[in-house]
Coordinates of N, CA, C and O in Angstrom, one line a residue:
X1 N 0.9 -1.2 0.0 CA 0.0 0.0 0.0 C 0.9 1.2 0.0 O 1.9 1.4 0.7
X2 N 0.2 2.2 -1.1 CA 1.3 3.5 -0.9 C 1.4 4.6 0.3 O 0.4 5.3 0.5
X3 N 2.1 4.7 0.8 CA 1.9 5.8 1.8 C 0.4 6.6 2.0 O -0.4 6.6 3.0
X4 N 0.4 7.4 0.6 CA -0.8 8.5 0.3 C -2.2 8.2 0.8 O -3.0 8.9 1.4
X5 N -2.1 6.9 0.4 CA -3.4 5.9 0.4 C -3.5 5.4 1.9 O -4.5 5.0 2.4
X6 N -2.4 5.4 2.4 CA -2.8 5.0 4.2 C -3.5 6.0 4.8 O -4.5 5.9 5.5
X7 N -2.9 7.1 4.6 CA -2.6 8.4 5.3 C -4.3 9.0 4.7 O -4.6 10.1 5.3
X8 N -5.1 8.6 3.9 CA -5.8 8.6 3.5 C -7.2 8.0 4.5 O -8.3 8.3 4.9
X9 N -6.3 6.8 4.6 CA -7.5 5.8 5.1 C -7.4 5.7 6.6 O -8.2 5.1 7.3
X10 N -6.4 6.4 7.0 CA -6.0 6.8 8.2 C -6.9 7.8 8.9 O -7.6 7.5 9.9
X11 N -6.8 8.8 8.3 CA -7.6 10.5 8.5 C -9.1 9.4 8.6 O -9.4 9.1 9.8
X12 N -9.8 8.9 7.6 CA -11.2 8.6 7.5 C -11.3 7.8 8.7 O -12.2 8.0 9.5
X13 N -10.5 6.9 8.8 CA -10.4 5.6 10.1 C -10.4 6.9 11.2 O -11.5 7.2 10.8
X14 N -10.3 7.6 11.9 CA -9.8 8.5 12.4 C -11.4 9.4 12.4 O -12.0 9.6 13.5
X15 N -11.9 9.9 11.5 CA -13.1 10.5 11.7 C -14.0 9.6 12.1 O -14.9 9.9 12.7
X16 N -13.8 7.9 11.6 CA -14.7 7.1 12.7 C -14.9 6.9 14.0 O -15.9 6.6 14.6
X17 N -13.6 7.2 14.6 CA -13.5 7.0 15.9 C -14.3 8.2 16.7 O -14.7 7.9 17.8
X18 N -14.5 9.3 16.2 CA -15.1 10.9 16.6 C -16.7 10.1 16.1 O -17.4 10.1 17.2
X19 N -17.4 9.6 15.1 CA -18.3 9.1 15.0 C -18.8 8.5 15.8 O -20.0 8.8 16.2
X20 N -17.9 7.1 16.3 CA -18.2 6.4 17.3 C -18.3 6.7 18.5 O -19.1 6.1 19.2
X21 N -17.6 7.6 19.0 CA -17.5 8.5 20.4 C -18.4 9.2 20.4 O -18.9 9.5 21.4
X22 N -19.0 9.7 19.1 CA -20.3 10.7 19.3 C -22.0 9.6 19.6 O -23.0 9.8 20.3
X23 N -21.7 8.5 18.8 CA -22.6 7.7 19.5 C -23.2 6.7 20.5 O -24.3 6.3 20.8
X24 N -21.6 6.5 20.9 CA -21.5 5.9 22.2 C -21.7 6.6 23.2 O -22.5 6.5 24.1
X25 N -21.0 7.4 23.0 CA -21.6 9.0 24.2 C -23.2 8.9 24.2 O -23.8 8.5 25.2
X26 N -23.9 9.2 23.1 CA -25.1 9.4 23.5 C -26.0 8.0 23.9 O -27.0 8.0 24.7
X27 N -25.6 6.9 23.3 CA -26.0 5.8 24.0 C -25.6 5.6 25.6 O -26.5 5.3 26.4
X28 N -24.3 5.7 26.0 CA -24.2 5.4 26.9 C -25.1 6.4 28.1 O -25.3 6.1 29.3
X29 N -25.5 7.6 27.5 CA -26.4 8.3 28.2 C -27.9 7.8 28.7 O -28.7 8.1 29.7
X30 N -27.9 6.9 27.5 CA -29.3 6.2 27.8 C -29.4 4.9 28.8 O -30.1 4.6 29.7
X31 N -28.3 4.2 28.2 CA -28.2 2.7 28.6 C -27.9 2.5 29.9 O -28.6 2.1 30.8
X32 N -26.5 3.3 29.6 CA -25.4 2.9 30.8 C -24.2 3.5 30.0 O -24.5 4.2 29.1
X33 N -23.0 3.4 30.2 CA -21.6 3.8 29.5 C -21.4 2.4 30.1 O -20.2 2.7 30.0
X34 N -21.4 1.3 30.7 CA -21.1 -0.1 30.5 C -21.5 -0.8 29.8 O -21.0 -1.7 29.1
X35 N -22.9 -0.2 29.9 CA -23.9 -1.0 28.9 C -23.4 -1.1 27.5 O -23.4 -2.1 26.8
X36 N -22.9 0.3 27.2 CA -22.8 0.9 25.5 C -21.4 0.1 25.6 O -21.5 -0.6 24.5
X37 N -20.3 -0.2 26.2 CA -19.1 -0.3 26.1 C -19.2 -1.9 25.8 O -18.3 -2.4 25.1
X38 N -20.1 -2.8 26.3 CA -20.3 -4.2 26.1 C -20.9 -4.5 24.8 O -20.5 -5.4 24.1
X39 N -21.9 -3.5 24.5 CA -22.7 -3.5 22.9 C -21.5 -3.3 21.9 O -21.4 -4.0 20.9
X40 N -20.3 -2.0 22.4 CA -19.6 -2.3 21.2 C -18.6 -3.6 20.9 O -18.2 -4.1 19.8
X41 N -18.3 -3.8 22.0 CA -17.3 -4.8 22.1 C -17.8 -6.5 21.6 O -17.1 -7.3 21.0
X42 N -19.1 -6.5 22.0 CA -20.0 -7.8 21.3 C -20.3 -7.5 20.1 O -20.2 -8.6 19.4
X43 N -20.6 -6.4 19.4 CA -20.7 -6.1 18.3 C -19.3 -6.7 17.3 O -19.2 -7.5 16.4
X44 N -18.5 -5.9 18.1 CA -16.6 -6.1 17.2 C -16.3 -7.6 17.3 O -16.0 -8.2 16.3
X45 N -16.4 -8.2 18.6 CA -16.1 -10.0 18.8 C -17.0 -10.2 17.4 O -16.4 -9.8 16.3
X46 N -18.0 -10.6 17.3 CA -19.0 -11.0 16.0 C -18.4 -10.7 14.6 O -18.0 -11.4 13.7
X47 N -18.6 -9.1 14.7 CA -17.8 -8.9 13.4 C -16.3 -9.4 13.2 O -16.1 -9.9 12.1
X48 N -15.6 -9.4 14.0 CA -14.1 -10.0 14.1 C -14.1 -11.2 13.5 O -13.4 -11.5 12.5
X49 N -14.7 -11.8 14.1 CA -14.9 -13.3 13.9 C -15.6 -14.1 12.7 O -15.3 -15.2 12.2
X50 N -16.7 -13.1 12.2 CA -17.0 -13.3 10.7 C -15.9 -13.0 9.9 O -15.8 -13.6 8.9
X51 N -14.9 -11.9 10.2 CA -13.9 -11.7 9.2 C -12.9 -12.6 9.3 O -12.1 -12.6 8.3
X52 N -12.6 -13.5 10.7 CA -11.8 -14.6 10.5 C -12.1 -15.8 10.1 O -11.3 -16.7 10.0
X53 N -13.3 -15.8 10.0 CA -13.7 -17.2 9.1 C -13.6 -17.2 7.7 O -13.1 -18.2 7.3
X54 N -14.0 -16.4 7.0 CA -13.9 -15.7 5.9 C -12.3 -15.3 5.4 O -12.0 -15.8 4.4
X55 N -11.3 -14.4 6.2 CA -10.3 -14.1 5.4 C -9.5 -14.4 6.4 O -8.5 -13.6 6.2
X56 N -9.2 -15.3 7.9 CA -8.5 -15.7 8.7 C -6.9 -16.5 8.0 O -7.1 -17.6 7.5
X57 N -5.2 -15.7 7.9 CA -4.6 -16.8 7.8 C -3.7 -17.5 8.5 O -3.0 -18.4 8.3
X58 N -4.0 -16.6 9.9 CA -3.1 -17.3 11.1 C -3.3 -18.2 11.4 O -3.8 -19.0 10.6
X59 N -2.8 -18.5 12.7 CA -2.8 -19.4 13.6 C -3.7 -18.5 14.8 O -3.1 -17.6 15.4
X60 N -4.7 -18.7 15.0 CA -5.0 -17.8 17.0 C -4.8 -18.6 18.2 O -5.0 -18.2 19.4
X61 N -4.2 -20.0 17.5 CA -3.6 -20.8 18.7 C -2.3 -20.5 18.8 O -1.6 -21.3 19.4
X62 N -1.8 -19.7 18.4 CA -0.2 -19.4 18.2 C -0.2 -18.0 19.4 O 0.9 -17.6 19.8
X63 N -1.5 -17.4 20.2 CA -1.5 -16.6 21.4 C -1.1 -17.1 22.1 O -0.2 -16.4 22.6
X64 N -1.2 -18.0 22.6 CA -0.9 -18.8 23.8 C 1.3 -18.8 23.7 O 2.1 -19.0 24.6
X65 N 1.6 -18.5 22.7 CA 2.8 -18.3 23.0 C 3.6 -17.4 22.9 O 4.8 -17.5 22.8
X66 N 2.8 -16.1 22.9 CA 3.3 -15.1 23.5 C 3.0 -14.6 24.9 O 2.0 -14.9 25.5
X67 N 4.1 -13.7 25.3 CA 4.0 -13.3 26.8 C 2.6 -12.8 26.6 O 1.9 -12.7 25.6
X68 N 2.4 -12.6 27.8 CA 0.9 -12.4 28.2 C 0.6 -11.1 28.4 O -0.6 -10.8 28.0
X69 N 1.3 -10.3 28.8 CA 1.5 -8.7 28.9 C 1.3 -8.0 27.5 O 1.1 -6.8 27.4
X70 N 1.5 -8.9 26.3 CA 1.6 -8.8 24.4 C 0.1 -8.5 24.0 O -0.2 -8.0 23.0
X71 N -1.1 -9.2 25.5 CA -2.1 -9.5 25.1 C -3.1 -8.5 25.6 O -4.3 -8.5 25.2
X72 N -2.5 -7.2 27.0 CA -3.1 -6.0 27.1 C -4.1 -5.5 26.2 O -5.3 -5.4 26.5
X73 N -3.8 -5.2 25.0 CA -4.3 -4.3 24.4 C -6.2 -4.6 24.4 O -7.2 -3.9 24.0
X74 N -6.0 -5.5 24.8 CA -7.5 -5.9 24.3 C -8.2 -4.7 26.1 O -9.3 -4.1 26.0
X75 N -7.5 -4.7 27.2 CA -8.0 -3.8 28.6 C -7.8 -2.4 27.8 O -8.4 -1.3 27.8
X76 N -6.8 -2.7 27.3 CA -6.6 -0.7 26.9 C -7.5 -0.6 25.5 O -7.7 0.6 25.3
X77 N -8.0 -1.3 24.7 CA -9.0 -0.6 24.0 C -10.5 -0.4 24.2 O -11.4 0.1 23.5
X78 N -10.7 -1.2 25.6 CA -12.3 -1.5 26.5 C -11.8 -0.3 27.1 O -12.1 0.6 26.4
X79 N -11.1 0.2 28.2 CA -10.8 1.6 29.1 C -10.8 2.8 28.1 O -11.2 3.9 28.5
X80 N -10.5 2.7 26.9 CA -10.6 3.9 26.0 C -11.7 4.1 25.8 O -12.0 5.3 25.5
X81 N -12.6 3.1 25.9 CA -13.9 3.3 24.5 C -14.6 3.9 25.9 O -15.2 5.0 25.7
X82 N -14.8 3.5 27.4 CA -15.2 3.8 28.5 C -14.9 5.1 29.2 O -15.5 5.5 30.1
X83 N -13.8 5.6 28.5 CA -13.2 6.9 28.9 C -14.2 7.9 27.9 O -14.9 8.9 28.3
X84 N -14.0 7.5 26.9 CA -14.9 8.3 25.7 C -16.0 8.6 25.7 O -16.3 9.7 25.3
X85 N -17.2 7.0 26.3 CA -18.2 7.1 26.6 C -19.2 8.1 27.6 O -20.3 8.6 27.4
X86 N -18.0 8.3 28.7 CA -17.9 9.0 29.6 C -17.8 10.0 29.5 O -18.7 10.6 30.1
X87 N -16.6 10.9 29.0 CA -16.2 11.8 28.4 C -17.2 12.9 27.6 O -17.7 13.9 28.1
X88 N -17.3 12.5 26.2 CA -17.9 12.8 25.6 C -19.3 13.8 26.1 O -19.3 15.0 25.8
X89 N -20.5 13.3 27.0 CA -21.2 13.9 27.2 C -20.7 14.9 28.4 O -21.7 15.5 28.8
X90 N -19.6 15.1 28.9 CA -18.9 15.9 29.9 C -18.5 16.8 29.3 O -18.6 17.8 29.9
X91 N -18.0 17.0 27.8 CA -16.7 17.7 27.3 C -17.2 17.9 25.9 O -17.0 19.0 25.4
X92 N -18.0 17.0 25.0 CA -17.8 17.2 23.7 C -17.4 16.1 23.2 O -17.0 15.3 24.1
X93 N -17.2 15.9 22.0 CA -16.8 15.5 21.0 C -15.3 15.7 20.9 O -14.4 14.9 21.0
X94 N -15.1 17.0 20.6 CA -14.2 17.6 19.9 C -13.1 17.5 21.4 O -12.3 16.5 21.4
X95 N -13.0 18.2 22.0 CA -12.1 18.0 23.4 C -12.3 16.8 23.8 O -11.1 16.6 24.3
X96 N -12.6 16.1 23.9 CA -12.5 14.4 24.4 C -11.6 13.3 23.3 O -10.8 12.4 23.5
X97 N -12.1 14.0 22.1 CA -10.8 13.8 20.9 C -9.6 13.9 21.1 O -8.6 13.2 21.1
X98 N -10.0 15.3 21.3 CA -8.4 16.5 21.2 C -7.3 15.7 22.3 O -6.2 15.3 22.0
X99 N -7.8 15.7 23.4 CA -6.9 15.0 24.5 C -6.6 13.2 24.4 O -5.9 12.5 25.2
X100 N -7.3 12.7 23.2 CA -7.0 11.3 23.3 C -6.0 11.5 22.3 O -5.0 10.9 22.3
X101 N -6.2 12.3 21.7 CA -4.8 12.1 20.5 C -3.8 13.4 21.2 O -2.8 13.7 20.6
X102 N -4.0 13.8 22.0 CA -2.8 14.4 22.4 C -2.0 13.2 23.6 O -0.8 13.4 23.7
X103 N -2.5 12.4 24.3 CA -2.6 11.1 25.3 C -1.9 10.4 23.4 O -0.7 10.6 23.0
X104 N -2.4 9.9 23.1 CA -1.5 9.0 21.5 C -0.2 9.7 21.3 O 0.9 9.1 21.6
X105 N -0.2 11.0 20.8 CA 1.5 11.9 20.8 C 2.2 11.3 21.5 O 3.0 10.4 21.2
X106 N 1.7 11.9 22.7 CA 2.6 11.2 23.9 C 3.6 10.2 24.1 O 4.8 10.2 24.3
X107 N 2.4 9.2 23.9 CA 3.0 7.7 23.7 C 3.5 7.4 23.3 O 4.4 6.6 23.6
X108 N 3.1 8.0 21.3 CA 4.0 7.5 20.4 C 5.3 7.7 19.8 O 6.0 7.1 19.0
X109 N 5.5 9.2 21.0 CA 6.6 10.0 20.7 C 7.9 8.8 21.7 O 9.1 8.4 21.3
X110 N 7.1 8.5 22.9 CA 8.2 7.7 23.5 C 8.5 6.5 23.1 O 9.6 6.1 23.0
X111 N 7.3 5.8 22.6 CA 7.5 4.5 22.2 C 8.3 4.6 21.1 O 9.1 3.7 20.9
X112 N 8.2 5.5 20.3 CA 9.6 5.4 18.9 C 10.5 5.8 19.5 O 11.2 4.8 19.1
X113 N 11.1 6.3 20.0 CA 12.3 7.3 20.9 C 12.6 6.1 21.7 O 13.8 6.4 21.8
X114 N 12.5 5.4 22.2 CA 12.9 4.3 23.1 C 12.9 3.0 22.3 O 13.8 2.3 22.5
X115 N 12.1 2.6 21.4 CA 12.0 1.8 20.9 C 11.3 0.8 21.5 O 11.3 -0.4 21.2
X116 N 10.5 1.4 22.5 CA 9.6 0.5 23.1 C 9.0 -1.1 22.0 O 9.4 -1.1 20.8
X117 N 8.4 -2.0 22.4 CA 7.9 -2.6 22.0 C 8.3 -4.0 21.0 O 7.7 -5.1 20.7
X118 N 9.7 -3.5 20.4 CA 10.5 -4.1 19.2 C 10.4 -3.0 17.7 O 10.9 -3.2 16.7
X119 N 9.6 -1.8 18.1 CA 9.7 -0.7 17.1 C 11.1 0.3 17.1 O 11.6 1.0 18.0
X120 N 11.4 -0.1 15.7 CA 12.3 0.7 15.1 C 12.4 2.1 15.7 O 11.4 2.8 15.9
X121 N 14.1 2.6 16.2 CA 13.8 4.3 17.2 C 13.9 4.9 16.1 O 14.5 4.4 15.1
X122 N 13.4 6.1 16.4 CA 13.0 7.3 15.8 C 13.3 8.4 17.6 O 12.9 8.5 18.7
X123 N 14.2 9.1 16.7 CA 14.5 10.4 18.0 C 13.1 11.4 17.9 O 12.2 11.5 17.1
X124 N 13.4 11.9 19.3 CA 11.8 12.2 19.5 C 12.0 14.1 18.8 O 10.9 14.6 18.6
X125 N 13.1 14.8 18.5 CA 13.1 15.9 17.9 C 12.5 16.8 18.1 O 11.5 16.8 18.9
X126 N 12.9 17.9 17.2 CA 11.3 19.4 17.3 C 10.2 19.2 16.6 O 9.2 19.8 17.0
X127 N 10.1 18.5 15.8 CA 9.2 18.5 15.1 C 8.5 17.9 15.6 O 7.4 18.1 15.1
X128 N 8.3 16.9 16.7 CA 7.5 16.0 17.4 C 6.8 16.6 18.3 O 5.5 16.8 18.5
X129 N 8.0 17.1 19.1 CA 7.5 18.0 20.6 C 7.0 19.7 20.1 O 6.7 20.5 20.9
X130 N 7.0 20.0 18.9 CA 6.3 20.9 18.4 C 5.2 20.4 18.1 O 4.4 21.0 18.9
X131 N 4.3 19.5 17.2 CA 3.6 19.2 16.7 C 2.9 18.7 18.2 O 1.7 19.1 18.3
X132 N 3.2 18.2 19.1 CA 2.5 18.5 21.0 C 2.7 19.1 21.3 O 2.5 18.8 22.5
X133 N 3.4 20.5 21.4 CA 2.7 21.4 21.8 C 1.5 22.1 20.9 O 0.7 22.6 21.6
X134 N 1.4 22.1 19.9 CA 0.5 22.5 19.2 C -1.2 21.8 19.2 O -2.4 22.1 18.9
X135 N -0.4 20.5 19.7 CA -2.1 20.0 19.7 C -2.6 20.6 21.6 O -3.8 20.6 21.8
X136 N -1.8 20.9 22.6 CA -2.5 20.7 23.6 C -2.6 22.5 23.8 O -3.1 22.9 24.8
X137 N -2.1 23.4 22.7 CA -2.7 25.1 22.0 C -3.9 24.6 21.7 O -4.6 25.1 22.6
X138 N -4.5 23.9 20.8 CA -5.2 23.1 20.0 C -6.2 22.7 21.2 O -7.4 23.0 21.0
X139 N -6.1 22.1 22.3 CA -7.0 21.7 23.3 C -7.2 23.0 24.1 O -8.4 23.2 24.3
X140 N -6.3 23.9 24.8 CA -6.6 25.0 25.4 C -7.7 25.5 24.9 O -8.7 25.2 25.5
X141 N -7.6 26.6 23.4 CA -8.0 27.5 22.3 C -9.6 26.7 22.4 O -10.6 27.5 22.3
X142 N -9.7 25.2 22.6 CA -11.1 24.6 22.6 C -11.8 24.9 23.5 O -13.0 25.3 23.6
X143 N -10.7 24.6 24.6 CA -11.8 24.8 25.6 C -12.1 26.1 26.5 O -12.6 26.2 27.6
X144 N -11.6 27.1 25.7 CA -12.1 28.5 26.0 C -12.5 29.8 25.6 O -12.8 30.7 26.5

């Protein structure tokens, strides 16, 4: 895939997430924000799992042999969607965004800069810690 075309599909993948935050917010107002947080997550297992029957070429018995700490992500994308849930009807849309992707910078700035994880380092430079400061300008400017 060429760059252009990620970075493409990135941005749109990216305005889903603001989509989904805008309607899990307002469901979880109704339901619960656990309630909403279980609907999405049973929703995704289902869908997941139709797309591994269909276009599956792993192994998913091949988890069991990585460290187990490899297999977090599945708590940190249930605490995000619950943060959001929550969030959202507190803050907006837009500020509840603004600080999850300034919370992502963050991360991503150290995790390449250390090489966290088995990722290739990348120095964390001005251009990095400029482009955060500009997004948490970017969160200020929002919220006042």
């Amino acid at each position: 895939m060429k760059k252009h075309v990620y970075f493409i599909i990135a941005i749109v993948t990216g305005a889903f997430l603001s989509l989904e935050g805008a309607l899990y917010g307002k469901l979880g107002e109704r339901v619960g924000e656990l309630e909403a947080n279980f609907y999405n997550f049973f929703m995704g297992a289902i869908i997941s799992l139709i797309f591994l029957i269909f276009f599956g070429k792993g192994k998913i018995s091949a988890l069991s042999q990585f460290p187990k700490w490899n297999l977090i992500g599945g708590v940190l994308g249930v605490t995000y969607l619950v943060v959001i849930v929550i969030g959202i009807p507190l803050v907006g849309v837009g500020i509840a965004m603004i600080t999850v992707v300034i919370g992502q910078m963050f991360a991503s700035i150290l995790i390449d800069h250390f090489g966290w994880f088995g990722i290739d380092k990348k120095e964390i430079g001005r251009k990095r810690i400029s482009a955060l400061i500009l997004m948490i300008m970017a969160l200020v400017f929002t919220m006042f």
